[in-house]
Coordinates of C-alpha atoms and ligand atoms in Angstrom, one line a residue:
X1 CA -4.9 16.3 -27.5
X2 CA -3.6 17.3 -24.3
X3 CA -5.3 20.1 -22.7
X4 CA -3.0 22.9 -22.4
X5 CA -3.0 22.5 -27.1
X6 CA -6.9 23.1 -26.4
X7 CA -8.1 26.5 -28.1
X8 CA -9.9 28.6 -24.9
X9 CA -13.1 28.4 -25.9
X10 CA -13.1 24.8 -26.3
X11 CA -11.5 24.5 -22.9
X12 CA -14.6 27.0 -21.4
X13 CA -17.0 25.0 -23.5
X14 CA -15.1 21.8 -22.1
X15 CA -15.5 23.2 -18.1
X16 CA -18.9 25.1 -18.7
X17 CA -20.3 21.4 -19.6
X18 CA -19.4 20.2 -16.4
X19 CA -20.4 22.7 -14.4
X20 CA -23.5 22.5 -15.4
X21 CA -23.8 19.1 -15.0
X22 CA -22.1 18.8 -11.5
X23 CA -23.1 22.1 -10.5
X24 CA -20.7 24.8 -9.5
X25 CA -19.5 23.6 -6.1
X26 CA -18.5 20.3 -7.8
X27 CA -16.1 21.7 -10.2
X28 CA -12.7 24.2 -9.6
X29 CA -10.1 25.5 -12.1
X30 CA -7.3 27.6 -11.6
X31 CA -6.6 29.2 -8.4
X32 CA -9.5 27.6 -6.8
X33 CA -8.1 24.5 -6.7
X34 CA -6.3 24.3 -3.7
X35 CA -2.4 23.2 -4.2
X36 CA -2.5 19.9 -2.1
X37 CA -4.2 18.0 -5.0
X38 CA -0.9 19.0 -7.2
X39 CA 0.7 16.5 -5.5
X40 CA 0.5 13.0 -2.9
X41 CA 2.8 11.9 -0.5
X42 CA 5.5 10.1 -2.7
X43 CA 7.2 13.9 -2.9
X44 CA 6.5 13.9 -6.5
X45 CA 7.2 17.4 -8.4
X46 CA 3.5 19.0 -8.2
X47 CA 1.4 19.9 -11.4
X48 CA -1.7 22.5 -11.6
X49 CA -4.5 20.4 -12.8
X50 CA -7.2 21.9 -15.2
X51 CA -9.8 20.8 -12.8
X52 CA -11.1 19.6 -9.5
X53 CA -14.2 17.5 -10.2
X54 CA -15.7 16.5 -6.3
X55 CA -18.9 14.2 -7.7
X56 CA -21.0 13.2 -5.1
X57 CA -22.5 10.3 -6.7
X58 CA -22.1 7.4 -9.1
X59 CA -24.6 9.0 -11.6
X60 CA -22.2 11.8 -11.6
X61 CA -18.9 10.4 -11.8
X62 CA -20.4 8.9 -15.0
X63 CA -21.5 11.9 -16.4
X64 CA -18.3 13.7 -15.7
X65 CA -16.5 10.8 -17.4
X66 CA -18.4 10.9 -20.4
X67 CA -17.8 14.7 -20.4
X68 CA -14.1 14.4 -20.7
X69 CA -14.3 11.3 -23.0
X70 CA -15.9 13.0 -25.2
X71 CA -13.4 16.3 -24.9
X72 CA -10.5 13.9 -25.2
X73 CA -9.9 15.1 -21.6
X74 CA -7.0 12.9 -19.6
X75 CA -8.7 11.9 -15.8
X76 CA -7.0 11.2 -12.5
X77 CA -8.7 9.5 -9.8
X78 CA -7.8 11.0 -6.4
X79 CA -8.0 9.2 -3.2
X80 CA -6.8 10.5 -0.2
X81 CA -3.3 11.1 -1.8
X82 CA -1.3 9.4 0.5
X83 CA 0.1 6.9 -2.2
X84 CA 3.6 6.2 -1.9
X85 CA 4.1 5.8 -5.8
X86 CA 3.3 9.0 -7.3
X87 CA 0.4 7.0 -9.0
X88 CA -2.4 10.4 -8.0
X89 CA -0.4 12.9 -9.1
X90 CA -1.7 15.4 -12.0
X91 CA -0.6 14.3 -15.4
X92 CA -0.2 17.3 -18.1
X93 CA -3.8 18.7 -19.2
X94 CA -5.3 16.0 -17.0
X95 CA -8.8 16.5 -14.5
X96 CA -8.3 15.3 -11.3
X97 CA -11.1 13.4 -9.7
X98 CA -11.6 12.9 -6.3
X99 CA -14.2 10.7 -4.4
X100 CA -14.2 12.4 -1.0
X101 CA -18.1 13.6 -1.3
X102 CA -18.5 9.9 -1.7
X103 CA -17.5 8.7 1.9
X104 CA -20.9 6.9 3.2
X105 CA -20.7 3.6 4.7
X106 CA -23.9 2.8 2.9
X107 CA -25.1 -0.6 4.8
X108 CA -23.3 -3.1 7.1
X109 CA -24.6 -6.6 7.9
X110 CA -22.5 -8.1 11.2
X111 CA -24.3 -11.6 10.5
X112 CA -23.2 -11.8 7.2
X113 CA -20.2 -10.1 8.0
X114 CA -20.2 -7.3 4.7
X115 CA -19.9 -3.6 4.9
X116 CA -21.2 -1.9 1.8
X117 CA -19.2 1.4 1.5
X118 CA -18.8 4.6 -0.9
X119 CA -15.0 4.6 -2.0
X120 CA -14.0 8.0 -0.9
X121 CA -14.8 6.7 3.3
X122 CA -11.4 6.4 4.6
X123 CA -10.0 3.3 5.8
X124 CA -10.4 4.4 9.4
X125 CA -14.0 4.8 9.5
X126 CA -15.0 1.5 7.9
X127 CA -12.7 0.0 10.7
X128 CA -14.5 2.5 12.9
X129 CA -17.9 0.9 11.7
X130 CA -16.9 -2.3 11.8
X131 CA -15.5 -2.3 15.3
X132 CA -19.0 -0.5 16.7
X133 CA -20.6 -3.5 15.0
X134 CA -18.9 -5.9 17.2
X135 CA -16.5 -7.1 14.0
X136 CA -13.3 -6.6 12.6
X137 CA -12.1 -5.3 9.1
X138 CA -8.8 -7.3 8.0
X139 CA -6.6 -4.3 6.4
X140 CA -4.8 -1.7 8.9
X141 CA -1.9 0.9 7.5
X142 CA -0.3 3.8 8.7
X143 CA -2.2 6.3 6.5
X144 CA -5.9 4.7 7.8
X145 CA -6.9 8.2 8.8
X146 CA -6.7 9.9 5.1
X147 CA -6.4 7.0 2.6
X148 CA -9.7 6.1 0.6
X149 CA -10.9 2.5 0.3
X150 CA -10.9 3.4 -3.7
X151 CA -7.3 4.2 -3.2
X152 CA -6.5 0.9 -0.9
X153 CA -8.5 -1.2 -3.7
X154 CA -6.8 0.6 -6.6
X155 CA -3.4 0.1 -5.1
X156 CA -4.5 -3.5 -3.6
X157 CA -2.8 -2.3 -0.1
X158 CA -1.3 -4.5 2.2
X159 CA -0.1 -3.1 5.8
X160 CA -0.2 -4.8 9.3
X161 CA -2.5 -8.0 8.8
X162 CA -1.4 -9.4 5.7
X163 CA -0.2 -12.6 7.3
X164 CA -3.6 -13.1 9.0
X165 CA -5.9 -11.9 6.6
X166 CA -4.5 -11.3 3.5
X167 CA -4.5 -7.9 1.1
X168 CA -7.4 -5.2 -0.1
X169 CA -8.2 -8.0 -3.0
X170 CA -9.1 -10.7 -0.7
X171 CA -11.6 -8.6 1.5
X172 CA -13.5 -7.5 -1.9
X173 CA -16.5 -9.3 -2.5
X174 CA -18.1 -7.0 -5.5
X175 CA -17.1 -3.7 -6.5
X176 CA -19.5 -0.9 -8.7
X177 CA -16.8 0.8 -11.4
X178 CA -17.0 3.9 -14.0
X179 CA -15.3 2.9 -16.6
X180 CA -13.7 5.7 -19.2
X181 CA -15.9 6.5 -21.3
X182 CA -18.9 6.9 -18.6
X183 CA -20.7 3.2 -18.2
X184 CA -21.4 1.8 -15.1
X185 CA -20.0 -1.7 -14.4
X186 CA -22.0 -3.0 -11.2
X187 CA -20.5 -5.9 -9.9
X188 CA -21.5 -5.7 -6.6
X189 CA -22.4 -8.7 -5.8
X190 CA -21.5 -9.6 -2.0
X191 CA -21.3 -13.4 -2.8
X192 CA -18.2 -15.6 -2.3
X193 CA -18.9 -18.1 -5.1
X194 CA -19.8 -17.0 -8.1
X195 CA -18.1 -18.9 -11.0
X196 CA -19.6 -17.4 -14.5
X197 CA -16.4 -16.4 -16.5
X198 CA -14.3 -13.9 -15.7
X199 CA -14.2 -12.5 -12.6
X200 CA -13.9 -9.0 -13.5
X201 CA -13.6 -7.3 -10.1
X202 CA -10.1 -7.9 -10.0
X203 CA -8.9 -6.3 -13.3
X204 CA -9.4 -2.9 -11.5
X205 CA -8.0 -4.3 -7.7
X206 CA -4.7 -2.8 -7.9
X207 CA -4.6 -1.2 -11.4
X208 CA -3.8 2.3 -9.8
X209 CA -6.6 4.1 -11.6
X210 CA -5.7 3.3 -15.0
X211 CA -8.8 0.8 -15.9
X212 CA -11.6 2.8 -14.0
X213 CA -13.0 4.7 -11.1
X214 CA -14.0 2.9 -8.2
X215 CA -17.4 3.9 -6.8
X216 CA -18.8 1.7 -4.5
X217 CA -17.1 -1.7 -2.7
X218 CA -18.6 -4.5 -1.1
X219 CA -15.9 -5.8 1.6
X220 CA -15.6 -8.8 4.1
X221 CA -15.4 -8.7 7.7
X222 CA -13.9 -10.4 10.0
X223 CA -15.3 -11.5 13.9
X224 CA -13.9 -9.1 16.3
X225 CA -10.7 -9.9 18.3
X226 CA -10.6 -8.4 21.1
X227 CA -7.6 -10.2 22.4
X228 CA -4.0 -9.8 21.8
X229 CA -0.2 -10.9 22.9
X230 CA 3.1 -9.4 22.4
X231 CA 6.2 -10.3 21.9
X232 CA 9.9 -9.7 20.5
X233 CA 12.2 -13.0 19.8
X234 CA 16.2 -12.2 19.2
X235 CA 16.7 -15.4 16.2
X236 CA 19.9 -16.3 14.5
X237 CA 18.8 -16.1 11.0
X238 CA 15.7 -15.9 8.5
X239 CA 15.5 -19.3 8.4
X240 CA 14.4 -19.7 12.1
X241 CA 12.1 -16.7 12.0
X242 CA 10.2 -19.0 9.5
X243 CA 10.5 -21.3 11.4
X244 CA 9.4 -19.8 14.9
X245 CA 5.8 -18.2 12.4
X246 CA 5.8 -22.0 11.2
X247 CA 4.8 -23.2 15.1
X248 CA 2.8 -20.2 15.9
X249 CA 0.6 -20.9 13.0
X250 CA 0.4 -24.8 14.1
X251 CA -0.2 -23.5 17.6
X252 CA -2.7 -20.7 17.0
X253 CA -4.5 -21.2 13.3
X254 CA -5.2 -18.0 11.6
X255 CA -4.0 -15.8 14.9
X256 CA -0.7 -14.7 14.0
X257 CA -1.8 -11.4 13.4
X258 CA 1.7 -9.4 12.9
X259 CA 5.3 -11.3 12.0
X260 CA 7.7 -8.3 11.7
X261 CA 11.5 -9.1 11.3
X262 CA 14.3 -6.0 12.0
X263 CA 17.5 -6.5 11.3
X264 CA 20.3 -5.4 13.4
X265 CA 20.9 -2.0 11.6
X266 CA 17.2 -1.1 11.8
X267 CA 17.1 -1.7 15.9
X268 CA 19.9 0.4 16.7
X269 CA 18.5 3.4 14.6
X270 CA 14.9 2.1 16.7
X271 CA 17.0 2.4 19.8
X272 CA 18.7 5.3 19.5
X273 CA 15.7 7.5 18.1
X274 CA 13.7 6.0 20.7
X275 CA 15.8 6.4 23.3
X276 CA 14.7 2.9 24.6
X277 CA 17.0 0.7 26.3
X278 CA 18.4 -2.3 24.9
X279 CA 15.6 -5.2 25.3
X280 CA 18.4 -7.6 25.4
X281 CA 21.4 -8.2 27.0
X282 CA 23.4 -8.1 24.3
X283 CA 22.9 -7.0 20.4
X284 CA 21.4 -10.1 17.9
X285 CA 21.6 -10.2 13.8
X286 CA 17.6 -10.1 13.5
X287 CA 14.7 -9.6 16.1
X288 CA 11.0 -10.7 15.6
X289 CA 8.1 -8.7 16.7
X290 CA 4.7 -10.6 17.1
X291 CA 1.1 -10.1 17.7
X292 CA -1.6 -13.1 18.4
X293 CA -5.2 -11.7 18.3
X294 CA -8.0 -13.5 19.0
X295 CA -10.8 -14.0 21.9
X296 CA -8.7 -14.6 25.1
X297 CA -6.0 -13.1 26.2
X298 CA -4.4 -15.5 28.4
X299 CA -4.9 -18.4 26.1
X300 CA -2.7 -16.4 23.8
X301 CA -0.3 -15.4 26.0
X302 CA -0.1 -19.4 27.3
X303 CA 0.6 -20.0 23.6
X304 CA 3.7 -17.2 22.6
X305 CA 5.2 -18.6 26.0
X306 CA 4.9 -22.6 25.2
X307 CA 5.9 -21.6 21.6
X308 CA 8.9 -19.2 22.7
X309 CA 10.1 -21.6 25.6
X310 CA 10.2 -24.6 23.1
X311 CA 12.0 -22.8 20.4
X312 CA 14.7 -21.7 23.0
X313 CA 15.7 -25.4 24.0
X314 CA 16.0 -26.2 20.4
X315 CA 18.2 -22.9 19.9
X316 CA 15.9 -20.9 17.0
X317 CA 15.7 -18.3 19.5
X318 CA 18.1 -16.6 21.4
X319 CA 16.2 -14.6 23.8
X320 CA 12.6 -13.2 24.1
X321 CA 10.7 -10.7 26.0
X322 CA 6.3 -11.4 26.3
X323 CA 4.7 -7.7 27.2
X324 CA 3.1 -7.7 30.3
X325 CA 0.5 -5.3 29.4
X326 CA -0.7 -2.9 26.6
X327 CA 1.5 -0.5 27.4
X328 CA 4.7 -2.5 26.7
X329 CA 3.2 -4.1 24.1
X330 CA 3.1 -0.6 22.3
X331 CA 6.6 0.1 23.4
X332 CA 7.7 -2.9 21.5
X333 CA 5.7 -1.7 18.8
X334 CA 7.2 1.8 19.0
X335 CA 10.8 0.2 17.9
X336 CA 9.1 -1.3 14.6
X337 CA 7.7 2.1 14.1
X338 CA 9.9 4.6 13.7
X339 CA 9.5 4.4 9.8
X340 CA 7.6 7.4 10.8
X341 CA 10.6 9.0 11.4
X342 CA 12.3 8.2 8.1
X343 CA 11.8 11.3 6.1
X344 CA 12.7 13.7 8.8
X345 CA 15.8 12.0 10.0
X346 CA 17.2 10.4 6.5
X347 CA 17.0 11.3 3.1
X348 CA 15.9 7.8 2.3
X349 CA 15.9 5.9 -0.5
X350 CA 12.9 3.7 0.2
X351 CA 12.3 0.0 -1.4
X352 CA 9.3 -2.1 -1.0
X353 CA 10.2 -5.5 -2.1
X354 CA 8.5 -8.8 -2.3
X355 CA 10.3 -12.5 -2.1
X356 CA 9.5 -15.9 -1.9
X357 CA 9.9 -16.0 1.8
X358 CA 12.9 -18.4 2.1
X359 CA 14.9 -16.2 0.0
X360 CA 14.6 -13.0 1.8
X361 CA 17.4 -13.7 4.4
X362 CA 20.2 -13.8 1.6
X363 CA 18.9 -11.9 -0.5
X364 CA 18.9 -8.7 2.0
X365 CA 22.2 -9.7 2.6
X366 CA 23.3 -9.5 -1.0
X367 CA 21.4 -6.1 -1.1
X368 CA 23.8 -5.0 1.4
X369 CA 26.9 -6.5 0.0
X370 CA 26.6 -4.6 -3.0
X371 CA 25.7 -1.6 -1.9
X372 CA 29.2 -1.8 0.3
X373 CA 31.0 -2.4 -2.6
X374 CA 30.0 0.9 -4.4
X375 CA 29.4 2.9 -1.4
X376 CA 31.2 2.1 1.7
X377 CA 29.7 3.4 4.5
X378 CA 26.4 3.6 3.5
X379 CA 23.4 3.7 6.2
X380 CA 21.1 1.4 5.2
X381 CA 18.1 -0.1 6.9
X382 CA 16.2 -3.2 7.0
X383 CA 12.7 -4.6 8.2
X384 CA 9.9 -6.5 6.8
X385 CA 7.0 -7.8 6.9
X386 CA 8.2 -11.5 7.3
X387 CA 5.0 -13.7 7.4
X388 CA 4.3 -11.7 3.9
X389 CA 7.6 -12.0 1.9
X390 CA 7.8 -8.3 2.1
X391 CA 11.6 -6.9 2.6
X392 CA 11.9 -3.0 3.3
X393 CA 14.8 -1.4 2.6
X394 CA 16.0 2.2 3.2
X395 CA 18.9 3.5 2.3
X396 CA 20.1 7.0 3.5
X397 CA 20.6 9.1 0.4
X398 CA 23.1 11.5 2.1
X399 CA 25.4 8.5 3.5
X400 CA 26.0 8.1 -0.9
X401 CA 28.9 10.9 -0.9
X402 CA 28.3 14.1 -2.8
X403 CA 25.4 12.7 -5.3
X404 CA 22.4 14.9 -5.7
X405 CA 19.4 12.8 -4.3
X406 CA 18.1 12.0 -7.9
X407 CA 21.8 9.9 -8.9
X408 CA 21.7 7.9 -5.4
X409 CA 18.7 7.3 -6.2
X410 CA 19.1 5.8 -9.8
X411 CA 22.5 4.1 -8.8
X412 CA 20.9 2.6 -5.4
X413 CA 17.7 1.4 -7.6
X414 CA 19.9 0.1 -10.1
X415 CA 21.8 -1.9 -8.1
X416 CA 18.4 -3.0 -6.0
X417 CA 16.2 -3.8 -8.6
X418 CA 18.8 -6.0 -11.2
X419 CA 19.0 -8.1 -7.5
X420 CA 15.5 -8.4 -7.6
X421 CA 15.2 -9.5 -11.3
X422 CA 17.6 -11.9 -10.4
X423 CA 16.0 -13.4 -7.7
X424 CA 12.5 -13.5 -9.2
X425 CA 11.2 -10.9 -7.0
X426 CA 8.7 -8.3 -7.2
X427 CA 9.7 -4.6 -7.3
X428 CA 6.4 -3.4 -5.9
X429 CA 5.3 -5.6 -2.5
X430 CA 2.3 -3.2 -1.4
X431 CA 2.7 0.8 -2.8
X432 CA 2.3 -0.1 -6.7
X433 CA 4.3 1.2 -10.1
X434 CA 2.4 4.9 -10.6
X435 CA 5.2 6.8 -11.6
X436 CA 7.6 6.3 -9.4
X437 CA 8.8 2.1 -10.2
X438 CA 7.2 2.6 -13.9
X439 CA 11.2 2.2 -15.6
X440 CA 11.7 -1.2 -13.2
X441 CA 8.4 -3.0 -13.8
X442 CA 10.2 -4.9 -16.5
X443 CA 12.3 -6.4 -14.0
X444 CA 9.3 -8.2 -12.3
X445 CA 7.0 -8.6 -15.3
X446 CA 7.8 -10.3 -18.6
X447 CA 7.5 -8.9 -22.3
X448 CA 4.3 -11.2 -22.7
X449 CA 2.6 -10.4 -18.9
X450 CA 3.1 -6.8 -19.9
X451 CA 1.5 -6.9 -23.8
X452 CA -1.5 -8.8 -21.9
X453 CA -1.8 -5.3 -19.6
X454 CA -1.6 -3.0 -22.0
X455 CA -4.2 -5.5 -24.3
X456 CA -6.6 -5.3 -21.0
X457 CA -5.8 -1.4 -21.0
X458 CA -6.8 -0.9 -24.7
X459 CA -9.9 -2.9 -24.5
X460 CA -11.1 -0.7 -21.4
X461 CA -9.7 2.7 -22.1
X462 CA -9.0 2.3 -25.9
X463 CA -8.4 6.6 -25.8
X464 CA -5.8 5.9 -22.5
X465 CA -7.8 8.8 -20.9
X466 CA -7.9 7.0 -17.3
X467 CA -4.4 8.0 -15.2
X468 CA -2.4 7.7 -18.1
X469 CA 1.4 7.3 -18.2
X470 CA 1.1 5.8 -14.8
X471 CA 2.1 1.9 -14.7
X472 CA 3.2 2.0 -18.2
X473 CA 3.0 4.0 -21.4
X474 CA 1.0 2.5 -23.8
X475 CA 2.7 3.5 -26.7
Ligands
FAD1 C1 2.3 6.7 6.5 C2 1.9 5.8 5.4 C3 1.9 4.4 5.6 C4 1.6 3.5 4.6 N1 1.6 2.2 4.9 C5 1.2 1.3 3.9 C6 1.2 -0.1 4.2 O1 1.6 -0.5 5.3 N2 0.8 -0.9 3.2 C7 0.5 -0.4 2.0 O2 0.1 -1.2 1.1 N3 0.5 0.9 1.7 C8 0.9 1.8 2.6 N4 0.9 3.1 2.3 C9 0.7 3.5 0.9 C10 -0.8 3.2 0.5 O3 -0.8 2.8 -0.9 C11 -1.7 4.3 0.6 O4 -1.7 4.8 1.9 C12 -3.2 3.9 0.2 O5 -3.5 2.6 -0.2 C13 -3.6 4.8 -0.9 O6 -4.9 5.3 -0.7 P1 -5.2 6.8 -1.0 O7 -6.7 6.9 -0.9 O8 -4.4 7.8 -0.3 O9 -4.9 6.8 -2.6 P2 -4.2 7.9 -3.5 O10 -2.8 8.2 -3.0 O11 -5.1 9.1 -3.6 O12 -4.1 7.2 -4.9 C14 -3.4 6.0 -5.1 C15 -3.7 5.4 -6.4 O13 -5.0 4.9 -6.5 C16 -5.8 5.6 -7.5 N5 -7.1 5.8 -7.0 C17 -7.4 6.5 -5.8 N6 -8.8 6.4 -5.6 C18 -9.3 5.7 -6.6 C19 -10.6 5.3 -7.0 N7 -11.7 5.6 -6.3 N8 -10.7 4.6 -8.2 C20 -9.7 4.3 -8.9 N9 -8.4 4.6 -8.6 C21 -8.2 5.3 -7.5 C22 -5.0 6.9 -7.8 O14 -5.2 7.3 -9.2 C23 -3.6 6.4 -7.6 O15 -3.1 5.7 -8.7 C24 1.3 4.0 3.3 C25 1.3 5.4 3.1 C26 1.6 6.3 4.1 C27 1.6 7.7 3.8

């Protein structure tokens, strides 16, 4: 029963249980909860929780859990609310439960190369930590100062080094989990082989809080690399970007460390909020914007050059610029970045798209074909992260004609996603379903794929108490 239908004094009995089990500075209601947990960064429409739990340990997280299983109470785990999905976002008579009490980076071996960490420390101070121990952790995003390592595992993030070391699931060695109704499934086990039946750890990687509460994680490192070269190539089409991250990967294994492809309409928007001048001499369909990282500098830069120069004579690129220093490096970087800038400067309709790489050339191509054909004159803007398969698209919502924001954005999705279905593409790259994608998950997952989640989703939450209605419904 949801908990607004709760009679009062069930719903006092219901908070006076926790209270005393948390204690009183663990547990708000009402006004006291302060209105930024209503809502997370995907602009949702906010929604009062009935609660604020702020556990500061495993042992309570469980008993809070059992508390509202028990009271038939809906839970929402809250990271740092910077999801991009809607996925942390109050559902009706829900708790929301937030880890950031539980922030200690608990141990961290540099021989070894594991961090042991509570899943409310952000994602900046495990890189933090990692760096002062002389390594490297492999995920970086925009949001590293407020996300939660228990969001980034929950929504298996991506960002910036995907191409060199991979997503949030492949730096998770074990993870410790509090399932729905209170147990405590320790699988922290910082091993890399470990073969004795299911591998249950990644079940919860990227299930957006519907399967259980991350507590604790047990994540890789990498060495440190102090080292890095820039550079930004002007290429003809997708096909030789490809090609150019093909040699660079032959040249220098595993130090490709960014592969980011703009297309033309995204670089003049870069340019003229940036009020850089043109790095070329003349304007070019797609440009590439690439990091190497590793332990010296002028090895790397030695190896951009030989693979930049070669891929000139045989005409894959058309014209490239190496940064000198840091400081150009990071005004190359500043083109790639004015995503920052989209909500403030567009009402944008934002997709997050994953292809098989070789496909991605047309099929942003077709995205923009069809949109041209039922809105001329649309602003739309392209980038990706190339060396991933991930295409960004943004579309302006007020370059759509006199549509509210909600119909350009049903007729853009439309028109995105059945090109995605089409193309066997994924509708969610890195940000996840939550609320926000949960009508076009279809389109990327079949009828049987999606019987087996919700047959994974009864057998751990048979009471669908954790996050529920975000994903899918499960009736
Ligand atoms: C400026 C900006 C840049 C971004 N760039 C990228 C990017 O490059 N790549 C990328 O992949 N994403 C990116 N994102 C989105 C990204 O998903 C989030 O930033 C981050 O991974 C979510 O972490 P969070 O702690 O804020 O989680 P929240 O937003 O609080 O929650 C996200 C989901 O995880 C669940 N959750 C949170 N904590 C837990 C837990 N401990 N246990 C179980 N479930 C939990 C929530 O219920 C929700 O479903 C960006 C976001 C912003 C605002």
């Amino acid at each position: 029963m949801p908990l607004s239908q709760i009679p009062t004094p069930a719903c006092a009995d219901f908070l006076s249980a926790l209270t005393d089990t948390l204690g009183a500075d663990a547990v708000r209601s009402g006004d006291a909860i302060p209105t930024d947990r209503h809502t997370d960064w995907s602009g949702t429409a906010p929604l009062a929780p009935l609660a604020w739990l702020r556990p500061d340990s495993t042992a309570q997280i469980s008993a809070a859990l059992r508390i509202c299983h028990a009271h038939r109470v809906p839970v929402v785990p809250q990271g740092g609310l910077t999801g991009l999905a809607g996925g942390a976002v109050p559902t009706p008579g829900a708790v929301v439960l937030s880890l950031d009490r539980m922030n200690a980076i608990e141990s961290l071996d540099p021989v070894a190369r594991v961090v042991t960490v509570q899943a409310g420390a952000t994602l900046q101070a495990v890189q933090e930590a990692a760096l002062a121990a002389g390594c490297l952790f492999g995920v970086d995003l925009g949001a590293r100062g407020s996300c939660q390592i228990g969001g980034n595992l929950a929504t298996n993030a991506g960002g910036n080094g995907v191409v060199q070391f991979g997503m949030m699931r492949e730096q998770t060695l074990g993870l410790e989990v509090v399932l729905a109704d209170g147990s405590v499934l320790d699988m922290l086990r910082p091993m890399v082989k470990n073969n004795t039946g299911y591998d249950l750890k990644h079940w919860f990687i990227g299930s957006e809080g519907t399967l259980g509460v991350i507590t604790r994680a047990q994540l890789r490192l990498q060495p440190a690399q102090p080292a890095r070269a820039t550079a930004l190539a002007a290429v003809p089409d997708v096909a030789s970007a490809l090609a150019l991250l093909g040699q660079l990967q032959a040249r220098c294994p595993g130090g490709v460390a960014a592969f980011e492809l703009m297309w033309d309409d995204f670089v003049q928007h870069a340019l003229a909020w940036t009020g850089q001048p043109r790095p070329f001499d003349q304007d070019h369909p797609l440009l590439v914007l690439t990091d190497l990282s590793g332990a010296d500098e002028s090895a790397l830069a030695q190896a951009l050059e030989a693979v930049l120069g070669s891929a000139m004579e045989d005409g894959r690129v058309l014209d490239a610029v190496l940064a000198q220093s840091q400081t150009q490096a990071a005004g190359l970087w500043r083109l790639r970045e004015i995503t920052a800038e989209f909500p403030s400067r567009l009402a944008p309709i934002n997709f997050d798209i994953s292809l098989p790489q070789a496909a991605i050339g047309d099929f942003a191509d077709r995205c923009i074909d069809a949109l041209s054909s039922r809105f001329p004159g649309h602003r739309s803007l392209r980038f990706g992260h190339l060396g991933d398969g991930n295409l960004h698209l943004s579309t302006d919502a007020r370059s759509l004609g006199n549509l509210s924001f909600a119909e350009a954005e049903h007729a853009v999705e439309a028109i995105v996603y059945g090109l995605v279905a089409e193309a066997g593409g994924s509708v969610s790259a890195e940000h996840g379903i939550g609320l926000h994608k949960k009508p076009y998950l279809g389109a990327s997952r079949s009828p049987t794929e999606l019987a087996t989640m919700r047959a994974i989703k009864h057998a751990l939450d048979p009471l669908n108490q954790l996050n529920p209605g975000k994903v899918f419904d499960m009736a």
